[in-house]
PDB file of C-alpha atoms and ligand atoms in Angstrom:
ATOM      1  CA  UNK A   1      50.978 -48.838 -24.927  1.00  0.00           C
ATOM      2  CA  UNK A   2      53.649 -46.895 -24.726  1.00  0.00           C
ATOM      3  CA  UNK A   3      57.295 -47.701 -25.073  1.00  0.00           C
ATOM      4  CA  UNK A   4      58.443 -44.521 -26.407  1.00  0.00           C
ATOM      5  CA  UNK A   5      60.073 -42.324 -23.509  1.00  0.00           C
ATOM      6  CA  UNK A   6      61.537 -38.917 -23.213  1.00  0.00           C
ATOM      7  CA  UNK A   7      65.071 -38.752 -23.433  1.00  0.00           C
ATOM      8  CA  UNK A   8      65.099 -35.743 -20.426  1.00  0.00           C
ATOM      9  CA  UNK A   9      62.985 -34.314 -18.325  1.00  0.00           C
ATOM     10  CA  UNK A  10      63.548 -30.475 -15.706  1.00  0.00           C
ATOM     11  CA  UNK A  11      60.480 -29.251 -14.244  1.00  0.00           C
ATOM     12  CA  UNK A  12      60.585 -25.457 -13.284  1.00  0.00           C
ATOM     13  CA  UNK A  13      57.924 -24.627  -9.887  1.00  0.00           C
ATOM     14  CA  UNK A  14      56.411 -21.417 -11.424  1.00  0.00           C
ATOM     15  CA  UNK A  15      53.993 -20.848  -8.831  1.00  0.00           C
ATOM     16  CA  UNK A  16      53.721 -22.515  -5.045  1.00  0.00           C
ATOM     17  CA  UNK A  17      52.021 -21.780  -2.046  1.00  0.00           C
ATOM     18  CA  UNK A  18      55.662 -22.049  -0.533  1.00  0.00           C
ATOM     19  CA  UNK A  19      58.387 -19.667  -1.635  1.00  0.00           C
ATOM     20  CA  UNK A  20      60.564 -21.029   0.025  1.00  0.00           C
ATOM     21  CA  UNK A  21      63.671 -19.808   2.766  1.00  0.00           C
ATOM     22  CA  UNK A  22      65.431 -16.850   1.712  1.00  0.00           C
ATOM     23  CA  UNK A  23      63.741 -16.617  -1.332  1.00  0.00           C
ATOM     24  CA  UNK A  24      63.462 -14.199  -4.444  1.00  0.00           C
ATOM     25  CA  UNK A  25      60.638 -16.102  -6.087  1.00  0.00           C
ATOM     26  CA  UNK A  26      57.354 -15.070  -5.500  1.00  0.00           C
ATOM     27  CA  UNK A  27      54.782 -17.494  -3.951  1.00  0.00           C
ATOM     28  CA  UNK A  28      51.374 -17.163  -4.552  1.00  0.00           C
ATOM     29  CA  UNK A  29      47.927 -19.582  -4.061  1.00  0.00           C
ATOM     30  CA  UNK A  30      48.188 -22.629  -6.266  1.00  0.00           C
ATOM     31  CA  UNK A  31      50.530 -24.042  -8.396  1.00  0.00           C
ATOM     32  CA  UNK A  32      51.854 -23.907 -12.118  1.00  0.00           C
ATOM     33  CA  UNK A  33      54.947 -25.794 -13.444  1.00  0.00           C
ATOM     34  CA  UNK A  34      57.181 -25.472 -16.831  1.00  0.00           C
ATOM     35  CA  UNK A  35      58.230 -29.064 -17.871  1.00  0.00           C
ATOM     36  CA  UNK A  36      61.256 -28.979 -20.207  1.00  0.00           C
ATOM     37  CA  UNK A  37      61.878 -31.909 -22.316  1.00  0.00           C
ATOM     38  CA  UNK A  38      64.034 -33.626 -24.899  1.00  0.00           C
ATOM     39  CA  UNK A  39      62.142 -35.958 -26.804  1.00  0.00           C
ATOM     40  CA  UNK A  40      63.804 -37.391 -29.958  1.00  0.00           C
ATOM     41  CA  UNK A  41      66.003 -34.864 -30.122  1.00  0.00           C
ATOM     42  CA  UNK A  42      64.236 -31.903 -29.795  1.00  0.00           C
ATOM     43  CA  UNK A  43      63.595 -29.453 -27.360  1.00  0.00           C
ATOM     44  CA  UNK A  44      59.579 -29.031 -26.421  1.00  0.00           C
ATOM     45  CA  UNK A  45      58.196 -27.520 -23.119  1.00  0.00           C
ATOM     46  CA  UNK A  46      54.919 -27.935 -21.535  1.00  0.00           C
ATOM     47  CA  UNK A  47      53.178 -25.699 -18.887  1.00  0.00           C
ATOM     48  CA  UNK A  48      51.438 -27.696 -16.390  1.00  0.00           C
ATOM     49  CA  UNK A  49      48.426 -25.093 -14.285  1.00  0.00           C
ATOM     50  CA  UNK A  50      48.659 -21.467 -14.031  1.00  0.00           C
ATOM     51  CA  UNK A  51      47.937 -20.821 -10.403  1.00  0.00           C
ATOM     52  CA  UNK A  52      45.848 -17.826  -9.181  1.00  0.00           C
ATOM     53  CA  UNK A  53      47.664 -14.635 -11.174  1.00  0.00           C
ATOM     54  CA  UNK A  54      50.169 -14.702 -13.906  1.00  0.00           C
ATOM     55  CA  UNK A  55      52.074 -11.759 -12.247  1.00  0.00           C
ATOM     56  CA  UNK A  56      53.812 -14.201  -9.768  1.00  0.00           C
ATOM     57  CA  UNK A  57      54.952 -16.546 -12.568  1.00  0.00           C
ATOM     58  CA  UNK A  58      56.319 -14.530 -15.142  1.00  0.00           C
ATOM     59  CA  UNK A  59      58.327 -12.730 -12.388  1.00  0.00           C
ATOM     60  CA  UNK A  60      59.458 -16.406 -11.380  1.00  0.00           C
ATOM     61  CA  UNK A  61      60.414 -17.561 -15.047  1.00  0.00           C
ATOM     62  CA  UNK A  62      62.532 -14.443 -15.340  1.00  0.00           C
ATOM     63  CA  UNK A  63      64.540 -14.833 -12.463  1.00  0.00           C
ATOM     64  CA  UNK A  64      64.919 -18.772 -13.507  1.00  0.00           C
ATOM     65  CA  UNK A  65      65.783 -17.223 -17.081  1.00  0.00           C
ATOM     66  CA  UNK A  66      62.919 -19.189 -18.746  1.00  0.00           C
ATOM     67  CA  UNK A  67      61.072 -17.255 -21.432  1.00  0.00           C
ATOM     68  CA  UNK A  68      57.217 -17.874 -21.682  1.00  0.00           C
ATOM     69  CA  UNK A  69      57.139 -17.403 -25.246  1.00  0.00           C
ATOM     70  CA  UNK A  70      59.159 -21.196 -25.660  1.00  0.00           C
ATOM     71  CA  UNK A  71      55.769 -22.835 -24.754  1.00  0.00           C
ATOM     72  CA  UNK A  72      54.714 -25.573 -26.597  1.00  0.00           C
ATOM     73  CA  UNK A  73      51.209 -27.123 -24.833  1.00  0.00           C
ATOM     74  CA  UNK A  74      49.105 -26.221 -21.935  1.00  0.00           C
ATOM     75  CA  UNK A  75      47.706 -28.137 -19.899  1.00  0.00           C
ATOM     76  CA  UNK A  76      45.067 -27.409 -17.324  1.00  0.00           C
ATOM     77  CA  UNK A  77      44.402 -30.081 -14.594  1.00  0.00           C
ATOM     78  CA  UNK A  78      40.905 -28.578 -13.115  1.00  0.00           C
ATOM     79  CA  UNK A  79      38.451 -25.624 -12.992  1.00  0.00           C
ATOM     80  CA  UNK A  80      39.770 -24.138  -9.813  1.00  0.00           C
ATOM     81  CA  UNK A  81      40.713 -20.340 -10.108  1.00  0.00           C
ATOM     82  CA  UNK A  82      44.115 -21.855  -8.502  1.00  0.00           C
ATOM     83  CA  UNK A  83      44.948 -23.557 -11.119  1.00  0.00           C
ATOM     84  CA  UNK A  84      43.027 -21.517 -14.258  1.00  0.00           C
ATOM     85  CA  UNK A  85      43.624 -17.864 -12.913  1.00  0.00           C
ATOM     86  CA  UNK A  86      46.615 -16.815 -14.168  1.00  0.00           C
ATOM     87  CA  UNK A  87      46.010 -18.352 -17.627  1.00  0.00           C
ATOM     88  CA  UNK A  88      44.432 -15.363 -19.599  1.00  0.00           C
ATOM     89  CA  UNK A  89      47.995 -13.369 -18.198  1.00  0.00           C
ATOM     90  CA  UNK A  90      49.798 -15.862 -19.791  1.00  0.00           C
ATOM     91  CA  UNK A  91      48.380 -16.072 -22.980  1.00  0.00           C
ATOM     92  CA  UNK A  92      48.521 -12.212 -23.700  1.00  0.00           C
ATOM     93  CA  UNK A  93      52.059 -12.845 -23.098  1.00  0.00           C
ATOM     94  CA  UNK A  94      52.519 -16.482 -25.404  1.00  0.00           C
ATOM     95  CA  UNK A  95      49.964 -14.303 -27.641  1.00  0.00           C
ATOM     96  CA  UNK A  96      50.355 -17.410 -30.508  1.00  0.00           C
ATOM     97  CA  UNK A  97      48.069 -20.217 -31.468  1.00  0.00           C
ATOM     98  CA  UNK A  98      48.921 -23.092 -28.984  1.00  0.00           C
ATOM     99  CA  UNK A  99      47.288 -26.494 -27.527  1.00  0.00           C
ATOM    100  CA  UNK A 100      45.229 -25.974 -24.458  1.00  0.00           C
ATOM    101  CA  UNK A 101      44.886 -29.375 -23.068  1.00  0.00           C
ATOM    102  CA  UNK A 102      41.820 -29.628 -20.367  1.00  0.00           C
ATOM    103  CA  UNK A 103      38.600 -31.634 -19.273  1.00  0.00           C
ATOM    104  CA  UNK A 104      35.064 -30.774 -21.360  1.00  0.00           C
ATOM    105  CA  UNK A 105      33.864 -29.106 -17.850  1.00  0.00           C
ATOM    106  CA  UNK A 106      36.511 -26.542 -17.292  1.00  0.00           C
ATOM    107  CA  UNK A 107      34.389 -23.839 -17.264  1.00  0.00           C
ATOM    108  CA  UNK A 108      31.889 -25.019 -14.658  1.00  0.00           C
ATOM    109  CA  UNK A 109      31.027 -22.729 -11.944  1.00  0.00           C
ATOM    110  CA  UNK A 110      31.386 -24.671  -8.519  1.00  0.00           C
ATOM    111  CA  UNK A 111      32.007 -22.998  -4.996  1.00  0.00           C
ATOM    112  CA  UNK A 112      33.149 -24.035  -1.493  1.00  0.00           C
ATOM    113  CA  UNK A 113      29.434 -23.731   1.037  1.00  0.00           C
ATOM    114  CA  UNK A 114      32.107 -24.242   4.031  1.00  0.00           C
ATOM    115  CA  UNK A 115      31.766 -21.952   6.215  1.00  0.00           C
ATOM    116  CA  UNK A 116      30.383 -19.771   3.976  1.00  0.00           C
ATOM    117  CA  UNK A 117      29.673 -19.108  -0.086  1.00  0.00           C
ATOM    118  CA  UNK A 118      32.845 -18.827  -2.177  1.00  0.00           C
ATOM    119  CA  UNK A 119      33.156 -18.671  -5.780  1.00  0.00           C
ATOM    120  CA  UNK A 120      36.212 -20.946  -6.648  1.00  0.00           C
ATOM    121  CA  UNK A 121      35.857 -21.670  -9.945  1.00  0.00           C
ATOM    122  CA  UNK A 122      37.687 -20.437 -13.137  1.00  0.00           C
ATOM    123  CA  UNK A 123      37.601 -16.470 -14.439  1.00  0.00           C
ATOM    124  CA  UNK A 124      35.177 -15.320 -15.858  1.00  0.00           C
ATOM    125  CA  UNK A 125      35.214 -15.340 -20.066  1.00  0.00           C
ATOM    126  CA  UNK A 126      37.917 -17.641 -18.984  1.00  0.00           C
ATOM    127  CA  UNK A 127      37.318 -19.322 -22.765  1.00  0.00           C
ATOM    128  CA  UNK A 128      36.947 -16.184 -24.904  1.00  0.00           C
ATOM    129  CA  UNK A 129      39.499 -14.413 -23.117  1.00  0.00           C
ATOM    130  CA  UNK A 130      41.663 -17.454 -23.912  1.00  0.00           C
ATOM    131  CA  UNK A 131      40.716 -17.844 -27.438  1.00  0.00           C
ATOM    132  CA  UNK A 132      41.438 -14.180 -28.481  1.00  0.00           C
ATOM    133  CA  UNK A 133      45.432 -14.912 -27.940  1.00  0.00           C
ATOM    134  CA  UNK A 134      45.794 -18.121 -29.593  1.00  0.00           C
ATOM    135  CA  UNK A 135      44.579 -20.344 -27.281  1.00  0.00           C
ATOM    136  CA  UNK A 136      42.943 -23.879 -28.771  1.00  0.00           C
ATOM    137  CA  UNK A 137      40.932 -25.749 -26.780  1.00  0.00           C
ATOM    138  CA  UNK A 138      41.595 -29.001 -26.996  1.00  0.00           C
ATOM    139  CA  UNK A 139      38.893 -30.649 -24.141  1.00  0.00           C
ATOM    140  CA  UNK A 140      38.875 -34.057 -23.960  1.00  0.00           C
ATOM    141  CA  UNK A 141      37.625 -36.472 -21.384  1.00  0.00           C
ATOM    142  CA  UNK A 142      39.539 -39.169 -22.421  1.00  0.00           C
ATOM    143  CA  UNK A 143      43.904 -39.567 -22.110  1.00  0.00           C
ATOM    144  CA  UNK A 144      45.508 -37.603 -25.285  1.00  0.00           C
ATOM    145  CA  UNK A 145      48.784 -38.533 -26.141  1.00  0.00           C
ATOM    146  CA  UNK A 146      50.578 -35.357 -26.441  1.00  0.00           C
ATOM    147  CA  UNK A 147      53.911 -35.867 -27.654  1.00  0.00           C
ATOM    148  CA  UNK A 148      56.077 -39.750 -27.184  1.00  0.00           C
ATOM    149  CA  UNK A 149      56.180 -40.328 -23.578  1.00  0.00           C
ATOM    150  CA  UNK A 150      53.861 -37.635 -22.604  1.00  0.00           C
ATOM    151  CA  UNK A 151      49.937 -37.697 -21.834  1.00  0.00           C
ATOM    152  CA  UNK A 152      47.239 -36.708 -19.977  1.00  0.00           C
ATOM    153  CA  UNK A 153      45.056 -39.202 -17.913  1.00  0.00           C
ATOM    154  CA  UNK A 154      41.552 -38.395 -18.599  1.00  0.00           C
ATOM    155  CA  UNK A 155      38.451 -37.781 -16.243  1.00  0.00           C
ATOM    156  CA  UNK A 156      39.123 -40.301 -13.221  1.00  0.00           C
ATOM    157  CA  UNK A 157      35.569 -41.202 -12.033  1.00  0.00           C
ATOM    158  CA  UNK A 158      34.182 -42.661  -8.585  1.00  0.00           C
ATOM    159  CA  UNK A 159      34.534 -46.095 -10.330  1.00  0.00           C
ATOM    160  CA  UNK A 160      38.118 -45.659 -11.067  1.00  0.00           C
ATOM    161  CA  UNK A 161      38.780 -44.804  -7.780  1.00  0.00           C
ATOM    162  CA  UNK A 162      40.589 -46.111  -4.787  1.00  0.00           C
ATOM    163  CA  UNK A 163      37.637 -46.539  -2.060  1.00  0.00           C
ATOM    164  CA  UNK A 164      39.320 -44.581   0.864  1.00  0.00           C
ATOM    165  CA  UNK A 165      39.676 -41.769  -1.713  1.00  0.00           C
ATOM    166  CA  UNK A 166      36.452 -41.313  -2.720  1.00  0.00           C
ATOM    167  CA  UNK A 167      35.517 -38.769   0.607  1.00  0.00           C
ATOM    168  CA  UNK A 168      33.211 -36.371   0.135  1.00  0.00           C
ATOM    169  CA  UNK A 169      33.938 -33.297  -1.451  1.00  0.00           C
ATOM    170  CA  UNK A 170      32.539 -30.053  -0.030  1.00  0.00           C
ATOM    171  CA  UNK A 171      32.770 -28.273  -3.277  1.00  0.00           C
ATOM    172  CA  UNK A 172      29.483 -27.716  -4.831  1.00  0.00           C
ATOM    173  CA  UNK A 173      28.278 -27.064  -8.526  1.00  0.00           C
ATOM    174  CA  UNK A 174      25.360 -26.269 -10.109  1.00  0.00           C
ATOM    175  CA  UNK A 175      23.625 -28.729 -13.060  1.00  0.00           C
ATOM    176  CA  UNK A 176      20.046 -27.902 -14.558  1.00  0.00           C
ATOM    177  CA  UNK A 177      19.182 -25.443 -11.805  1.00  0.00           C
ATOM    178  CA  UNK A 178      20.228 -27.691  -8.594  1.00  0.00           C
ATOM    179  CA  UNK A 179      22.633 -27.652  -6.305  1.00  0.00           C
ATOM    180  CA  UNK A 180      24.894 -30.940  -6.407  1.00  0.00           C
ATOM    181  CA  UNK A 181      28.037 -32.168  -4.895  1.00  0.00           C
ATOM    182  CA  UNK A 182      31.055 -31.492  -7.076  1.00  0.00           C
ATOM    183  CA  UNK A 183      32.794 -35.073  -7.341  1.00  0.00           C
ATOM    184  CA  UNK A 184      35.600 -33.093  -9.268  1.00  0.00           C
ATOM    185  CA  UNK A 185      35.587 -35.024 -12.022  1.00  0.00           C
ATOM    186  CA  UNK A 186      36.981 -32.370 -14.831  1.00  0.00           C
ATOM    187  CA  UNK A 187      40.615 -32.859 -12.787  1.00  0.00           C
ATOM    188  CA  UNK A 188      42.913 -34.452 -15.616  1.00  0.00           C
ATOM    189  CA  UNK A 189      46.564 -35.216 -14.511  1.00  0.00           C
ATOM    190  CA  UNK A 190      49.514 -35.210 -16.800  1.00  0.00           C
ATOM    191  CA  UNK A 191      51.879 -38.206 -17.143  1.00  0.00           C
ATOM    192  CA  UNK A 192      55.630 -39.087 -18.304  1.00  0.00           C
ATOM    193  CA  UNK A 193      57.585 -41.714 -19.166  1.00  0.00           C
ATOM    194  CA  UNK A 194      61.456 -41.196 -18.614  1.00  0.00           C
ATOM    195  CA  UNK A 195      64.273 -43.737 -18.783  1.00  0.00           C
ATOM    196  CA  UNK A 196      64.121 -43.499 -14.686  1.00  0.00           C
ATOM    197  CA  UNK A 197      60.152 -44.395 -14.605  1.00  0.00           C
ATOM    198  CA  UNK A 198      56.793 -42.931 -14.948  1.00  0.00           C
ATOM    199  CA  UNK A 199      55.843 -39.441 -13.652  1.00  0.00           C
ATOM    200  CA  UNK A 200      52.937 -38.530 -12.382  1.00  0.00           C
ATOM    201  CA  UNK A 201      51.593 -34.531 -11.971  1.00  0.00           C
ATOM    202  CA  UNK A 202      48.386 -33.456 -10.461  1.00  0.00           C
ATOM    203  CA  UNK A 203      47.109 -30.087  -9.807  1.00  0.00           C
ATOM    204  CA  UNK A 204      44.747 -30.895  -6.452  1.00  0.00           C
ATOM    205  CA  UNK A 205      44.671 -33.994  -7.453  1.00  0.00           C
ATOM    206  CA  UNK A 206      40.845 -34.238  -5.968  1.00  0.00           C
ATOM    207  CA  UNK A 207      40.531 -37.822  -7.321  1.00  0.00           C
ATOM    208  CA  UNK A 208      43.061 -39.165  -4.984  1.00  0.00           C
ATOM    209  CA  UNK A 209      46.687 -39.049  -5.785  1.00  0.00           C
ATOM    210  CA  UNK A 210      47.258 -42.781  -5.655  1.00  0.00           C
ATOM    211  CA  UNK A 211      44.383 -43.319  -8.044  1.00  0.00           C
ATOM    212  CA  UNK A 212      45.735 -41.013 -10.733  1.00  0.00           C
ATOM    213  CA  UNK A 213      49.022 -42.825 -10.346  1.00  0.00           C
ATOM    214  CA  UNK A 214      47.323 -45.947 -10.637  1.00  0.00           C
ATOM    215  CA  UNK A 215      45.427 -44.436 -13.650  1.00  0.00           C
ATOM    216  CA  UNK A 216      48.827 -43.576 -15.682  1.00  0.00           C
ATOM    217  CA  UNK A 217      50.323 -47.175 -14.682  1.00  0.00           C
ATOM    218  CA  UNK A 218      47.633 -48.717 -16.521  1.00  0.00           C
ATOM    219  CA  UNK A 219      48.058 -46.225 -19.657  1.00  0.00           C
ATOM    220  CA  UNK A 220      51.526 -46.882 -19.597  1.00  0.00           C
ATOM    221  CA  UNK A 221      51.297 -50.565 -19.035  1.00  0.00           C
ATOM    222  CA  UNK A 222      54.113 -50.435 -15.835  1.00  0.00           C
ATOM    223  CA  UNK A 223      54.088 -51.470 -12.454  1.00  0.00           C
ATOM    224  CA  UNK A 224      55.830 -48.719 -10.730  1.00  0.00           C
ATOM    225  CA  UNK A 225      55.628 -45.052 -10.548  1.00  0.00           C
ATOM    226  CA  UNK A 226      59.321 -43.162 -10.025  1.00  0.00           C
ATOM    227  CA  UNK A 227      57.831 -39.806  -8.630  1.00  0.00           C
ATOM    228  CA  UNK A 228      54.538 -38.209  -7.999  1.00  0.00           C
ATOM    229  CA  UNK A 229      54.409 -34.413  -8.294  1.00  0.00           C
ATOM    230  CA  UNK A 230      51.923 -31.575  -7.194  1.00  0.00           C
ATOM    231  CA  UNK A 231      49.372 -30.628  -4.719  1.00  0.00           C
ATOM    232  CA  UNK A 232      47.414 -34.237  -3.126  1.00  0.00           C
ATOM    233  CA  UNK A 233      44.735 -32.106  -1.208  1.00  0.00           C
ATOM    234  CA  UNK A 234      44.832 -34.101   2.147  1.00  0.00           C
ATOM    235  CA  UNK A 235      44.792 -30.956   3.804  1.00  0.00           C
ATOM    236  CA  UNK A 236      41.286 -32.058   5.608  1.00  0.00           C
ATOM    237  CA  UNK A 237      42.145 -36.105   5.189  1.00  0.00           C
ATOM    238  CA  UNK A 238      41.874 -38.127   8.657  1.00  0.00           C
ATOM    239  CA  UNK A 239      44.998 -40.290   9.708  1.00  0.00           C
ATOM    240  CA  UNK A 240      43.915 -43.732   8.117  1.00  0.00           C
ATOM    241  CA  UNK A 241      43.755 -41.998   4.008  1.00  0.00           C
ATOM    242  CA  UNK A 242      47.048 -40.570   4.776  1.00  0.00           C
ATOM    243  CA  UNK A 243      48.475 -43.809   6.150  1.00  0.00           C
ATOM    244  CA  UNK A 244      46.901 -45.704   3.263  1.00  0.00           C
ATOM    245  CA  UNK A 245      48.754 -43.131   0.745  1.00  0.00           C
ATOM    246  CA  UNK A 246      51.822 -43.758   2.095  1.00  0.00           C
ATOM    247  CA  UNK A 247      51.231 -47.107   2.049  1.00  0.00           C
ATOM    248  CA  UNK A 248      50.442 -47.057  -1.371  1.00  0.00           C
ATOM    249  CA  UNK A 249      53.444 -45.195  -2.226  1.00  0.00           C
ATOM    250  CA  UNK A 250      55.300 -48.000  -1.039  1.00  0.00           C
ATOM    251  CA  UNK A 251      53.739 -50.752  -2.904  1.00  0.00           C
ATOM    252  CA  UNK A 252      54.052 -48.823  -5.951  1.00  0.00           C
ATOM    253  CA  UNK A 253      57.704 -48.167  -5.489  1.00  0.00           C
ATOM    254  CA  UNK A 254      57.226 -44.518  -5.488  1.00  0.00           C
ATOM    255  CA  UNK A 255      60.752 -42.912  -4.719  1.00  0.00           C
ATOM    256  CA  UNK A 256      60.218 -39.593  -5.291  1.00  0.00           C
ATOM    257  CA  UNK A 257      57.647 -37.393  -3.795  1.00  0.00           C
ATOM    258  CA  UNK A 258      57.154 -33.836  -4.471  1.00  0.00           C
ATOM    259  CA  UNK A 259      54.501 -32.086  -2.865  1.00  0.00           C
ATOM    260  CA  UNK A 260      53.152 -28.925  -1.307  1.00  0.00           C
ATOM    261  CA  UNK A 261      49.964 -26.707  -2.310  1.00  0.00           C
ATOM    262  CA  UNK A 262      46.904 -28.196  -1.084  1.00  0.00           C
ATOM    263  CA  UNK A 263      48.553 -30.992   0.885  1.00  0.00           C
ATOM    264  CA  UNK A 264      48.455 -29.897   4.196  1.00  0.00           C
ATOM    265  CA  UNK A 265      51.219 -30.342   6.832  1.00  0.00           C
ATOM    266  CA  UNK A 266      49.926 -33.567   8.630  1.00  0.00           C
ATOM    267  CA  UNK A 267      50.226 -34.899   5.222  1.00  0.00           C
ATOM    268  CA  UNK A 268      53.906 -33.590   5.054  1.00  0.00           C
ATOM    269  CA  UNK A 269      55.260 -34.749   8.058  1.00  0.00           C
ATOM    270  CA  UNK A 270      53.983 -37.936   7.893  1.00  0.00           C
ATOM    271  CA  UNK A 271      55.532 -38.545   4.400  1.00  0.00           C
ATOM    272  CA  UNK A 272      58.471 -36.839   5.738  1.00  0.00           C
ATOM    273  CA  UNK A 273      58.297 -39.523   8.957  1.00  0.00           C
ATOM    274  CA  UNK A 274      57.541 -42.160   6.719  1.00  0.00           C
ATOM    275  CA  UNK A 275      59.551 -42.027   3.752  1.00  0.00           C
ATOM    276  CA  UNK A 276      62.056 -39.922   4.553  1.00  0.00           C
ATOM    277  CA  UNK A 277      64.613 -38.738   2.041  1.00  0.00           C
ATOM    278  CA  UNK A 278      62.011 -39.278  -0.933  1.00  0.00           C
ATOM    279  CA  UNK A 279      59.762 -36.664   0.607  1.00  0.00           C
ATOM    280  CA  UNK A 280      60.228 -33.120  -1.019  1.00  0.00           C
ATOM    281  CA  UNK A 281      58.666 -30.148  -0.219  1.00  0.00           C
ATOM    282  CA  UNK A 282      57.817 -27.781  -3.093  1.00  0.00           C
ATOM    283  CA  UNK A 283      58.598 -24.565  -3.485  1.00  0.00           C
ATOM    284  CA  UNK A 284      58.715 -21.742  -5.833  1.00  0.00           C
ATOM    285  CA  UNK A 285      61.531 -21.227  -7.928  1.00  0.00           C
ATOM    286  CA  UNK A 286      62.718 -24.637  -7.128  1.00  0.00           C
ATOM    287  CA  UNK A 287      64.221 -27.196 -10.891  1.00  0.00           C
ATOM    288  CA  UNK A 288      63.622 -30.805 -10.296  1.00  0.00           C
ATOM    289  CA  UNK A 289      65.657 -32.872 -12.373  1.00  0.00           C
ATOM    290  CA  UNK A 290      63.993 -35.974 -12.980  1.00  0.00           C
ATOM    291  CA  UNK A 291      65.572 -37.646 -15.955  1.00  0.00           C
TER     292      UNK A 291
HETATM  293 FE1  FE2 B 301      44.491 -26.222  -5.839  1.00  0.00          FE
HETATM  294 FE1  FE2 B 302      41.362 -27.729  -6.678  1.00  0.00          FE
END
């Protein structure tokens, strides 16, 4: 499908869980990234989640010397306040008509039952509040091609995915009046295709990292992935789905892998273990050159 690339590729970490040592950034719950770009010759940038507050991030972008107002597209991976709350703060700043790529169930209300009740879902009059600075929603539960080289996966269901990454979910939503488990299926990931390989984003990535990866191989019609980027939420996996991810990395020649947010440390050091130098632990504030 697609044998247009971009010709570069710098991804700012606006938001982390992770500041980082000795660090003037600000780290907050969730993440949110600024992809800059060249593609055929001009300059476009995407923002990739919003984390919990915009605060954080536009604090972040000014002491990378970014300027919010330079975004082209949003994209929002899933419904989780971590990745949708800062997103009305960042709009009152954009405050211009612009591309909000997400999945048709953004706005679902789900919660966490474990221990306890917990709202986690998006902010309330998330989509009006949205709307009233620009904002288009463009909700799609198929891949949209966004620009050459750049696209978003799609819904990822149960079918789609890797067996040892289908675990159960313990986030809950409600649909006509009961109470169901929340397979996560409204989290879209974000792919692109540089002259070093394909790159692959998720926010939680709750369908399984290696089965979005495997997702945007088959869009892009390669057998490889360069580097996977964002949270992998293996922060409750057992040993045996975090062996089989790293695994997986391997067959798919991953060589890059950076990751933090929802991970979870057992997850970290046994990439770091495993795969050494290609491990990379995310932070806020940190640029990742990629192509
Ligand atoms: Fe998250
Ligand atoms: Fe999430």
């Amino acid at each position: 499908m697609l044998d247009e690339k971009v010709d570069s590729l710098r991804i700012y970490v606006l938001a982390e869980d992770f500041a980082g040592y000795s660090s003037l950034f600000w780290a907050q719950h969730g993440v949110s990234f600024l992809l800059e770009m060249e593609i055929e010759g001009e300059k476009k940038h995407l923002l990739f989640d919003t984390a919990s507050y915009s605060e954080p991030i536009l604090h972040n972008l000014k002491l990378l010397k970014k300027n919010i107002g330079e975004v082209d597209y949003i994209v929002i991976s899933h419904n989780h306040y971590d990745h949708t709350g800062g997103l009305p703060g960042i709009m009152k700043e954009i405050n211009k008509e612009i591309s909000i790529f997400a999945h048709p169930e953004i706005f679902k209300v789900s919660f966490s039952v474990d221990p306890f009740f917990r709202y986690i879902g998006p902010p309330k009059n998330l989509r009006e509040d949205v709307e009233k600075y620009g904002g288009i929603w463009i909700l799609s539960r198929e891949p949209i091609y966004i620009a050459p080289g750049v696209f978003t996966l799609g819904e990822i269901l149960d079918g789609e995915r890797e067996d040892w990454e289908k675990s159960k979910t313990h986030v809950v939503m409600v649909k006509d009046g009961r109470k169901v488990e929340d397979r996560m299926n409204d989290e879209i990931g974000l792919a692109v295709l540089t002259s070093k390989g394909l790159v692959v984003i998720g926010g939680c990535s709750h369908p399984g990292i290696v089965s979005m990866a495997k997702k945007a191989m088959k869009l892009a019609e390669v057998d490889k992935v360069y580097a996977v980027i964002g949270g992998f939420h293996l922060v409750n996996a057992d040993e045996k789905r975090i062996e089989n991810t790293v695994n997986a990395f391997r067959e798919i020649g991953v060589e890059h892998i950076y990751t933090g947010h929802c991970t979870g440390l057992n997850a970290e050091c046994e990439f770091k273990k495993q795969l050494g130098d290609k491990f990379h632990k995310l932070h806020a504030g940190m640029i990742i050159d990629l192509a």
